[in-house]
Amino acid sequence: MGDIWLVGLMVLVYAWFPTAAAQNLIKKPRDQKTEHTLLINEVNADSPGEDTSEFVELYHTSGQTARLDGYYLVFYNGNGNRAYKVLNLQGKVTNSQGLFLVGSPSVSPAIVIPKNTIQNGPDAIALYYGKGNYKEGMSVTSYGLVDALVHKTKKSDRADTLVRVLTPGRDAFLEDSTFRTTDESIERCRGADSQWIFQVAVPTPGTDNHCILTSQLNASAVLISEVLAASSSDEFEFIELQGPHSTMLRDVVLVLIDGQTKDIYFTMDVYGKTSLDGLLLIGPAQSKTPVDLPFPENTTRPVLRGGPNAIALYRGSSSSFVPGNVLPVTGLLDAFVYTSNEEPNPELLETLTPGRPAYKEQRHQLGDASMSQCNCCSVTRDSLSYVLSRPTPGKFNDCPSKRFSQTLSFCLRVADCQEYLLKSEEILIALVQALDGSCSCGVSAAYFKEPKAVCQDLGLVFTTLLTAKSEDQLRSLLLAFKTFLETPRLMSFDRRNITAESSCFKDINVPNLPPGVPSEIPEGTQEPSVQVAKLLINEVNPDNPGGEEDAEYIELFYTGRTRFDLQGYWLVLYNGKNSRAYRVLDLSGQHTDELGYFLVGSSAMSPAPMIRLPPNTIQNGADAVALYYSNTTLYSVNMAVTAEGLVDAVVYTSRMPEKADQLVKVLIPGQSILYENDSHSTEDESLSRCHSLSTKLQSSFQVTTVTPLGENFCSSSSALVPPAVRISELCLAGGTTPYRFVELEGKPGTSLGGLSLVFFSGKEGKAHASVPLRGTIGATGLFVFALDGGHGHDGTNLTFKDISAASEGSSAIAVYSTSWIPGGTKATSENLVDALVYTCEPSTAGGHLDFLGPSYAVLCKDDRPVSLSRCACGNASAELQFAVSDPTPGLQNSCPQDTFAVDLHLCLLTPNCSTWTLHHRRMLESLGRVLVSSLEENCSCGVSELYLQELNLTCVGSLVKVWGQVWARQAEQQQSIETWRQGFLASHHPFSVDGRVLKTSPDCIAPKNAPSVSHSNASFQGWEIALFVVGSLLFVLLLVSLALYFIKRHPQNYTNIEMNDCGETAADF
């Protein structure tokens, strides 16, 4: 009987423990450590009809992707002051602009709520942060309150308790349904004193609030909002004015002035009612776009002249403005002066826009773009507040936003720095004129905000915030700015020439791409710069202040910035004294968080790690952390350091004299050990990835403050970006073929200045030749140049005497971010951008160039031209990226495709299976090389290991079963591969794989249900495991049933049972 009770107890423990463990894994909210916060940005509680467009928009003031862990969104009913809906935002993140949307399905929110969920008012919406017990039915509270909005739809409504608790001193906000005939929302905006305010506006779910601050527009005032000048009478032209919404305009005159003669050539009275958005459109009466106020009849078209020209708004009537007369000085409301080439009259500028230059629209034909005011509505009579944009008549202007922005900085070489400190605006104007003259990208001063200047030893450091209309435009402008300052640039300022340099320039790199989203490129061209997402070691903190060592951690990061399954990955910690593993973690069954982070660390640290370690587990150094990938190899404690399956590694120390030569040699050959300098911070510090996304590269890391499960706190000059340029193709012509070339790929317009191309050759792996690069990547994203004195398509002429593969050892071509590598220099990973290693004969022996990447075998004795081309890999876990192909200079690479795939099912006889099982990955790679060699000898059709896709094998008894695919570049090559396959199966000659003799057998027939390629990772052993799991579950259920049966048959003596609280029992567990 006792045994039965024991079995029952074990079953209950087995069923109960995962639940208790899962509860313990709930992370505690992190304390806010930055000045940024989450705010309620826009609310639409009452939409017309059945309330199918309700939403609440949150905004994180960083303007970037941010975690919402620890936040709660609570909806209160004003009748009773209790919560009628509570949303826990744990695990949620904002988008890349800091916005997060909750609402009806029609607004495409991150959290969908049924229609008519948000009550109209008087009610409230509150945002909380912390550990409070927020639940439906709770009374209104200010505990943990971050932000709140009390709203109503009727003026007579009251919500005194909600106001007193949530927004003391601020009355409930009225969502006035009469504001618009369609729909309106309550939006957050910056007021005149830079304080946050709410106002009724046009709904903009998931996008910027328009924030036309009507409080800054006097009821009698009106401003020039947008101007489109036409080049002929057939084109549409207009002038758009901005004023208070739904307001009658009277006693306003529109005056057009010749910019050279200062003569008035057109006047008209402005009258009419502004739209619900405060706009009034003036244009031709007969046009497809309806206007609010037409030009007078018999007016000569086009009304607006090309520059120099001026538009002015005056108080009064048109009868006071006679064409040909001098402009009055009084009564001026707003003015805009623009020009194409010639300078306007200085006196006209001083009258209309004193102290401001004219807006220059010199690189665009009239009619194809409008000039839009983008600092409405606190700025008037300032041409610098306009940008060139797509026409938006009767709608809000298309303007750059701080949501797409980045801080720029550069140095001005000036003798007397103090003289320039108060001239930030003048410097900005000079910068914009010089930059636009260089890139012709249509940039104007309104794209730049918050200019600042400070003096340093080298001169004046000028900093400003560059804004854009989209991520793509921001990327383009940053690239133009970087190109502009690649060499010292003369700028005309105050009738003097000053030199601008990039020596103090920061944040010039192209920003990180939105997660998993490739940048847009012209149709028909290949995307050169998008990197395959990968898992990396991102941050290591092995040494904490004090003796407890209870905040150690290792952070992994998936560059796709999304949830990533860690199946097949291993994390191994090595001891530098004996070069053996002291801790091994199998990551299978784990996954990163929604932003791609995964944390292994001390159990007491916050935020809670996904895998918890005892304090003082991670050794201080000299030691190493290595990340591996393998579905077959078993890594174990006390094993010797290995590079088999290595994905990434960091070798570190916290004490300078200590070394770990064997770890460096195997994991990061040719590099130096990292030093975690404890003097960097008085609190704690870590080794953080800051300089590149390259694997096994020590120079990618720097010492920073700790940031577990967050963006690394890198210096601004250490932006984490993928390489801007990489090798696309290398043509190794054989025999008398007259050409060899290297093809680079990158974002169109990327400069090659500061890079060098280096050729390594021979057993020692030393630099044979080095050439500094120049020029820029072309519009197709490719840059081709000849290596034998010929001219590439871009006219570049670079020469290498001989780049053919070395007869002994490997050769490599590499791109470095330095302008010169001296001859004879040993290959290094420092400043490495990209590399391609190649050899005549495939070899498993290590070489001096192995750390640059995998080695690719090419035919050295053939007269045919042959290329190594970068190709997309069908197998996500494969490291190979190049395939042997036909040369395609300046064109899309010729790569193997699954369209021309040949299925491969082989059965091979072997003396025993022990080696194949224990060394699965190594034997699989060796077999692949043998198959490729056999295929190439048979067909001479130019194939390499990348042509083998999803190759896998199992071995049972003396039978090796192999399956996978061989891809081809075209149908003819596919036919040659099929012919080889049939001949290979029919051949009974033995062959060797890694010293093991194999041969095919006619008695061995591939089963009809052989695993498909898409499921090749699941071997036949998977069925055995599945059956074992199912059998175990059935056995456990049987035991539970028996235990319950005996319990019912033999009830306990209930007088001896002590009643315990369930919560205490679960906590004790």
mmCIF file of C-alpha atoms in Angstrom, residues 519-527 748 779-780 892:
data_model
loop_
_atom_site.group_PDB
_atom_site.id
_atom_site.type_symbol
_atom_site.label_atom_id
_atom_site.label_comp_id
_atom_site.label_asym_id
_atom_site.label_seq_id
_atom_site.Cartn_x
_atom_site.Cartn_y
_atom_site.Cartn_z
ATOM 1 C CA SER A 519 15.692 48.089 -47.649
ATOM 2 C CA GLU A 520 13.983 48.950 -50.878
ATOM 3 C CA ILE A 521 16.066 49.072 -54.055
ATOM 4 C CA PRO A 522 15.217 49.709 -57.721
ATOM 5 C CA GLU A 523 13.227 46.881 -59.254
ATOM 6 C CA GLY A 524 15.324 44.427 -61.203
ATOM 7 C CA THR A 525 18.463 44.799 -59.113
ATOM 8 C CA GLN A 526 19.680 42.433 -56.453
ATOM 9 C CA GLU A 527 19.728 43.556 -52.842
ATOM 10 C CA PRO A 748 23.832 52.266 -54.308
ATOM 11 C CA ALA A 779 22.965 52.363 -59.199
ATOM 12 C CA THR A 780 22.725 48.565 -59.603
ATOM 13 C CA GLN A 892 23.027 39.129 -61.059
#
